[in-house]
mmCIF file of C-alpha atoms in Angstrom:
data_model
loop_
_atom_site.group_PDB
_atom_site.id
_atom_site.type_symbol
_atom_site.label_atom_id
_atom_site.label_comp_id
_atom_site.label_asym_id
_atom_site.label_seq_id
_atom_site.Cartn_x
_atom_site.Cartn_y
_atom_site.Cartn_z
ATOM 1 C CA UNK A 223 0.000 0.000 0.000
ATOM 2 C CA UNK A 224 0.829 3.232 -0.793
ATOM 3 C CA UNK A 225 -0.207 6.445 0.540
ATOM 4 C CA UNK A 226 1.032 8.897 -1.655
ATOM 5 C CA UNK A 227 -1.176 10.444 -4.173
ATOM 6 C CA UNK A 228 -0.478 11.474 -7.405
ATOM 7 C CA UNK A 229 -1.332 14.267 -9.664
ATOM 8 C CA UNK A 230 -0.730 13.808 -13.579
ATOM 9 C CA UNK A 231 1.297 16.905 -15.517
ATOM 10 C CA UNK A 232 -0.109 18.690 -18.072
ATOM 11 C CA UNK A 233 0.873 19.180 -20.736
ATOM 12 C CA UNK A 234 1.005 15.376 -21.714
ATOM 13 C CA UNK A 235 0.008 12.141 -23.126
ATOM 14 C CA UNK A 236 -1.981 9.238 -22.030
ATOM 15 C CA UNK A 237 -3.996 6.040 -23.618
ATOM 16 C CA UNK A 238 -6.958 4.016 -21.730
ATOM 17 C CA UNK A 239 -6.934 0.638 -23.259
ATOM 18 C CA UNK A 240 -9.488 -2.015 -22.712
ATOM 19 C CA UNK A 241 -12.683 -3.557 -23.781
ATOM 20 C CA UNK A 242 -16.179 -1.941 -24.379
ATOM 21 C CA UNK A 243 -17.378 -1.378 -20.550
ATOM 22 C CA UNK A 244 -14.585 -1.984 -19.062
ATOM 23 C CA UNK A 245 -14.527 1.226 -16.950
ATOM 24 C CA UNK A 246 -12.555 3.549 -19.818
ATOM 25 C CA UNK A 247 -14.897 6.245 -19.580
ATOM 26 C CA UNK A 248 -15.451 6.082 -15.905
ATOM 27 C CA UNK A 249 -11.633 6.559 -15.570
ATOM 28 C CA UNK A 250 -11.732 9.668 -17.131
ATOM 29 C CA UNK A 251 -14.929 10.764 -15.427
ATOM 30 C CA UNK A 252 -12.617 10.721 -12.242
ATOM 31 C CA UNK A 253 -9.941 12.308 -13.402
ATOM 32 C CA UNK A 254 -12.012 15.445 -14.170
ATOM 33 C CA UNK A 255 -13.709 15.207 -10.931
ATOM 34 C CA UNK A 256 -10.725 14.777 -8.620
ATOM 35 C CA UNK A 257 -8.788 17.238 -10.441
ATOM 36 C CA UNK A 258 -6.013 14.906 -11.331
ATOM 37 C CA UNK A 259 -4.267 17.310 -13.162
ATOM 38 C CA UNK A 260 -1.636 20.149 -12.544
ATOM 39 C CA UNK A 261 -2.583 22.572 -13.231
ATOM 40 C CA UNK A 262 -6.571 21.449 -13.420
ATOM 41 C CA UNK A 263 -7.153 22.465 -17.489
ATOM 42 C CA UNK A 264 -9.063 25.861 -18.031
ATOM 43 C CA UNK A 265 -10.445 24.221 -21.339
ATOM 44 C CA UNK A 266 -11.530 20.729 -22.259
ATOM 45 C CA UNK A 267 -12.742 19.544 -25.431
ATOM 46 C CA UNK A 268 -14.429 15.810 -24.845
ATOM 47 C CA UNK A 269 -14.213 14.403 -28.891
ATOM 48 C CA UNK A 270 -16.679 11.305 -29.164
ATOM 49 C CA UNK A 271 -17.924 8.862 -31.617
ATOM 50 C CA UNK A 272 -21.245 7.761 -30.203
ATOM 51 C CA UNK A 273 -22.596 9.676 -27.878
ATOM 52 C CA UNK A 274 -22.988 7.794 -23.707
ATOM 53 C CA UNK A 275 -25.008 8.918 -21.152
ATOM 54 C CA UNK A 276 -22.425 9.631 -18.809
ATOM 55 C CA UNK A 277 -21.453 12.562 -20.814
ATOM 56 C CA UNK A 278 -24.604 13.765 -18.610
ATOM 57 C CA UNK A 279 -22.921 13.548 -15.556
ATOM 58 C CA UNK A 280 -19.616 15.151 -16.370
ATOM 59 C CA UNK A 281 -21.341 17.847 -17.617
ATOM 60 C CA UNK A 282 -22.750 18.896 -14.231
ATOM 61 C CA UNK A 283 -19.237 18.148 -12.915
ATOM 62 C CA UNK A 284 -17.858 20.736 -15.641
ATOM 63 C CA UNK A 285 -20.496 22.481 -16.713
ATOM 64 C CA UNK A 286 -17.899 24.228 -19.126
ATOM 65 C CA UNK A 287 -16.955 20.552 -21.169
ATOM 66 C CA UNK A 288 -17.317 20.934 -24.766
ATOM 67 C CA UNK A 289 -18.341 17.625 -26.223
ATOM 68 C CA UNK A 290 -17.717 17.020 -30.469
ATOM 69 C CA UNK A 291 -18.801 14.873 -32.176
ATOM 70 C CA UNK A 292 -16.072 13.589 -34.401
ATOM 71 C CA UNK A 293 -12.647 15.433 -34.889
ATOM 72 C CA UNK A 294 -13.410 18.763 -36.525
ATOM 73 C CA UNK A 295 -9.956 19.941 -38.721
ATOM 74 C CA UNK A 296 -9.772 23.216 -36.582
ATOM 75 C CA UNK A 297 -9.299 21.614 -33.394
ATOM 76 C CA UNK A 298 -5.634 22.078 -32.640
ATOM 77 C CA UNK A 299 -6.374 25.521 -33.325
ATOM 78 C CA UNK A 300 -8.715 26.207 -30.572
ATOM 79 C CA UNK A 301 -6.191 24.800 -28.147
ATOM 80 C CA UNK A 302 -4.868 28.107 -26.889
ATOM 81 C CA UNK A 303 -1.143 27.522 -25.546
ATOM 82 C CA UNK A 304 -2.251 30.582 -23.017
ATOM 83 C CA UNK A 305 -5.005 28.436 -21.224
ATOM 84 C CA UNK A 306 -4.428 25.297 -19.978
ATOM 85 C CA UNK A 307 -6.003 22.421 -21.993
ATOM 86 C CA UNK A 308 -7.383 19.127 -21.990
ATOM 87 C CA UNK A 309 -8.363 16.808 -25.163
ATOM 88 C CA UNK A 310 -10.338 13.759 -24.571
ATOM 89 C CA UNK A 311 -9.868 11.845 -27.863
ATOM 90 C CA UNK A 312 -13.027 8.988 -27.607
ATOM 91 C CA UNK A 313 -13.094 6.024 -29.753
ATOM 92 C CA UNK A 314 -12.031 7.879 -32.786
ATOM 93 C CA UNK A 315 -8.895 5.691 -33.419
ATOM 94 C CA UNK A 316 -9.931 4.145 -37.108
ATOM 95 C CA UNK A 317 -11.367 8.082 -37.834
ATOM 96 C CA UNK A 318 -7.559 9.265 -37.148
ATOM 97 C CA UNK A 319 -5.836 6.917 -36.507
ATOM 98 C CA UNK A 320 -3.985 6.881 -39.910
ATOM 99 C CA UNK A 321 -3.981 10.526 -40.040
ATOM 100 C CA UNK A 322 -0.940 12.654 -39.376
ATOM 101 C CA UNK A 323 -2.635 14.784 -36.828
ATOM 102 C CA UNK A 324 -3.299 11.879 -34.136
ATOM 103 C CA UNK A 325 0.903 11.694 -34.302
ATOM 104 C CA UNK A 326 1.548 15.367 -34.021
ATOM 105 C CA UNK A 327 -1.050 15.297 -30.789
ATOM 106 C CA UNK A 328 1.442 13.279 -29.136
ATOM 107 C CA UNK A 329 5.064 14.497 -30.184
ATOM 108 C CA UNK A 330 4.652 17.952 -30.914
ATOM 109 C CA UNK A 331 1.301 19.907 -30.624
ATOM 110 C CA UNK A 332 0.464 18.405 -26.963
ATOM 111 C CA UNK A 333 3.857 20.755 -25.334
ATOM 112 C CA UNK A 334 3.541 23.492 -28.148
ATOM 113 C CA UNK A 335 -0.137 23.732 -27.121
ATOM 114 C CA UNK A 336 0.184 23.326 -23.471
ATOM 115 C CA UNK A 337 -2.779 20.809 -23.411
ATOM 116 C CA UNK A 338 -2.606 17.312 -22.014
ATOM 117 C CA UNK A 339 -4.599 14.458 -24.365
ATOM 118 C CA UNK A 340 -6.151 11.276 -23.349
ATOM 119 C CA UNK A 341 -6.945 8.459 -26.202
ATOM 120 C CA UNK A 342 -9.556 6.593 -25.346
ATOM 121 C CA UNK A 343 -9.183 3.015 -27.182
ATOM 122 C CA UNK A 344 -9.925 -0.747 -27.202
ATOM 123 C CA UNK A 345 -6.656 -1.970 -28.162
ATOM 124 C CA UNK A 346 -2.881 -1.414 -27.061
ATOM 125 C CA UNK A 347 -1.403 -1.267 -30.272
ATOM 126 C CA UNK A 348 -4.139 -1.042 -33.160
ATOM 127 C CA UNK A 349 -2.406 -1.567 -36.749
ATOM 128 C CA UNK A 350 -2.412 2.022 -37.827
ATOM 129 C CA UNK A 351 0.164 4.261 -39.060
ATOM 130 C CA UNK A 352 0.163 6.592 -35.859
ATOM 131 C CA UNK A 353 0.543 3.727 -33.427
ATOM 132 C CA UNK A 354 4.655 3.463 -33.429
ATOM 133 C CA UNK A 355 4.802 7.690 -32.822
ATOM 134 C CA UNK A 356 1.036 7.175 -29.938
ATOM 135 C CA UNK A 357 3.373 4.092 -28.071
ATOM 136 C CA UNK A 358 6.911 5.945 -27.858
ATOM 137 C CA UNK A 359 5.320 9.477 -26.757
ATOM 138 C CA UNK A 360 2.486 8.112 -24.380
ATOM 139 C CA UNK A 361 3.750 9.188 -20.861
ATOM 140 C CA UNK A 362 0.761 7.645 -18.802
ATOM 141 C CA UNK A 363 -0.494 4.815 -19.791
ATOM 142 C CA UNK A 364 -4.254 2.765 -18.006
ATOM 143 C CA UNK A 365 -4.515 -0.794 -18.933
ATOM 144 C CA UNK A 366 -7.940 -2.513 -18.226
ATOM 145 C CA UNK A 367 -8.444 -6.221 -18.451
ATOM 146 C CA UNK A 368 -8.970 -7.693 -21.655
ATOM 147 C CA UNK A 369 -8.752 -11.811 -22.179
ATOM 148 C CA UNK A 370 -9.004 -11.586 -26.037
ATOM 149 C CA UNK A 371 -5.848 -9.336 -26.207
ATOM 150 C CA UNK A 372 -3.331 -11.603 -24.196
ATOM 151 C CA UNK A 373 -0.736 -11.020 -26.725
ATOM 152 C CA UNK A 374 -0.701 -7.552 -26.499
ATOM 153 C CA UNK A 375 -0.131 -7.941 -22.816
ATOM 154 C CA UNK A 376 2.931 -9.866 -23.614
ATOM 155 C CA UNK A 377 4.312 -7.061 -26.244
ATOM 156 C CA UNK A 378 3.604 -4.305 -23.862
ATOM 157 C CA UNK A 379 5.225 -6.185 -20.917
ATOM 158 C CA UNK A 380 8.591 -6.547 -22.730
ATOM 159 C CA UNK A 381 8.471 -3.098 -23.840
ATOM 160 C CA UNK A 382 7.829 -1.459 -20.291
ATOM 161 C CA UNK A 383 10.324 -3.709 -18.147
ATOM 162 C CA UNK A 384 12.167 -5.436 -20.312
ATOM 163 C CA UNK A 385 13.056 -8.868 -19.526
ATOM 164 C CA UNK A 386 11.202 -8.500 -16.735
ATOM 165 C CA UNK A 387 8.307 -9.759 -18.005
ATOM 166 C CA UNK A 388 6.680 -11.839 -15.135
ATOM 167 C CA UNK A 389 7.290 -9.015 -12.489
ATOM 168 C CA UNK A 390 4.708 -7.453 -15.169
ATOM 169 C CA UNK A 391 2.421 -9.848 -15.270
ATOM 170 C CA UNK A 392 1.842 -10.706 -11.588
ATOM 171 C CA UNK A 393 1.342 -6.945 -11.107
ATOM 172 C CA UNK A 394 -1.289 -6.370 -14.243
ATOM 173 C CA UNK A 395 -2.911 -9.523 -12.626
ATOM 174 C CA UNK A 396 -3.211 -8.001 -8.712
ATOM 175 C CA UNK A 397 -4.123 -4.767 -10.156
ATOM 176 C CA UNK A 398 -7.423 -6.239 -12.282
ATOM 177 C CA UNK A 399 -8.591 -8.497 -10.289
ATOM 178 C CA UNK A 400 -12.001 -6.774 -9.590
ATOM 179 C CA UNK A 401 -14.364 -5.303 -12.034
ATOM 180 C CA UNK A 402 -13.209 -2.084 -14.224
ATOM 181 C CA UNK A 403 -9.885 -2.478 -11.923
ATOM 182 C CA UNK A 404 -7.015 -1.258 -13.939
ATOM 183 C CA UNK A 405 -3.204 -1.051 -14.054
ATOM 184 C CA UNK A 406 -1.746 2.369 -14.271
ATOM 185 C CA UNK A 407 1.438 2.942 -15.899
ATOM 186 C CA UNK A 408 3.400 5.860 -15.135
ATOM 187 C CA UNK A 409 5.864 6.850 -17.571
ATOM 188 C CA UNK A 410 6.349 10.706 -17.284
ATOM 189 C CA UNK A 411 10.141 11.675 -16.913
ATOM 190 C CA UNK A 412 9.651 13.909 -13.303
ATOM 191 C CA UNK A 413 8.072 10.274 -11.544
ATOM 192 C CA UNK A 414 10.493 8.625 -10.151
ATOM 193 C CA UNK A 415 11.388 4.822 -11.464
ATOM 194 C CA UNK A 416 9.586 3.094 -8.373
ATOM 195 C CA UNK A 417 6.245 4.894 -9.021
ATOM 196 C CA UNK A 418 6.240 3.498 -12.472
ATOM 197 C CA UNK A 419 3.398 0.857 -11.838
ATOM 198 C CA UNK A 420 0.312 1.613 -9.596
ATOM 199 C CA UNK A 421 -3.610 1.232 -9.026
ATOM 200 C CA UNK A 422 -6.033 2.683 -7.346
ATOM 201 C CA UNK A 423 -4.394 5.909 -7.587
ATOM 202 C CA UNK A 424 -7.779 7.967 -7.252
ATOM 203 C CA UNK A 425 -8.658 10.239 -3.901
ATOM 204 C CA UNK A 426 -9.952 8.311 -1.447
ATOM 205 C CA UNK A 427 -8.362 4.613 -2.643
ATOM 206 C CA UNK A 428 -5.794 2.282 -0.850
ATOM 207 C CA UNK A 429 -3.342 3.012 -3.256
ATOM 208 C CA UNK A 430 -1.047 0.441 -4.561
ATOM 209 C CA UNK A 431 2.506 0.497 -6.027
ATOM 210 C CA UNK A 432 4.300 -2.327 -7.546
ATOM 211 C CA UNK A 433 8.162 -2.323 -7.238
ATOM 212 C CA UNK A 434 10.473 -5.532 -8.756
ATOM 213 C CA UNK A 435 11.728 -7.750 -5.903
ATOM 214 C CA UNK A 436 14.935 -6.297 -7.553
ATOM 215 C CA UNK A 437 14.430 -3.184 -6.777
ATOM 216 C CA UNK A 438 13.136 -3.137 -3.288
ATOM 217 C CA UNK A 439 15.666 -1.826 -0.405
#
């Protein structure tokens, strides 16, 4: 247990992977509530697919959420490098995800633009042309539990701690056990190394961290 909360930076990057209700959207329901990041955004701009009625009850969280639906062209252009900013990206992966924009979100325009965005998606690594720049840039990444995507477990293990792999694997496991449980991977360069993997990480939560035998004093 851990009783150290967290905030996450802005600007930056994150994905939510998992399966359709999973707990994805509740995530970032939280995250807005709690105020999660520094600073908390001035602006956010909630891009969807299909519209879900908990967009209802964010709204009278943030009354001042702007939900889209789709990605309109002139988007990047309303995030004012002034303000702070957040951009919720929702299940718009195949609509993007082969466009150079979705890249540019997560190597250049999220610092230029001061706004931290979240990708909301199903898989890890889908098989578009964005994925390679969306996997090397992310700086927080949320795993939910998905048995049909095993194999993607196994490639992300490897590429998060190396050879490492069971360490990995015993914490993913601990950290899903329950319903919409999650494992939260922490990437950012100002966390330090043994912060890297945690759950429950909201207000409120017995928060976990998970730190290789190896690496424990």
């Amino acid at each position: 247990m851990c009783s150290d909360t967290i905030h996450l930076i802005l600007p930056s990057t994150c994905q939510i992977c998992g399966p359709t209700g999973c707990g994805k959207t509740e995530f970032v329901v939280r995250l807005i509530k709690d105020q999660m990041y520094e600073p908390n955004p001035t602006n956010i701009y909630w891009c969807y697919s299909e519209y879900q009625p908990a967009y209802e009850r964010i709204e009278k969280i943030r009354t001042d959420i702007e939900f889209i639906h789709g990605f309109p062209e002139n988007i990047v252009e309303r995030l004012d490098a002034k303000n702070s900013n957040l951009l919720i990206i929702d299940d718009l992966i195949n609509e993007i995800g082969d466009s150079a924009i979705l890249a540019k979100l997560f190597t250049v325009i999220s610092h230029h633009r001061n706004c931290a965005v979240i990708l909301i998606q199903q898989n890890i690594f889908p098989k578009l042309k964005a994925n390679a720049d969306v996997s090397k840039n992310c700086q927080y990444l949320v795993v939910f539990r998905n048995p049909r995507k095993k194999r993607e477990l196994e490639i992300l293990a490897r590429d998060v701690c190396g050879s490492d792999v069971k360490f990995f694997k015993q914490a993913f496991d601990d950290a899903t056990q329950e319903p919409y449980s999650y494992l939260f991977i922490d990437c950012h360069g100002t966390t330090p190394e043994e912060y890297k993997f945690r759950a429950n990480i909201f207000p409120g939560e017995d928060h976990v961290v998970y730190i290789p035998a190896k690496s424990k004093n």
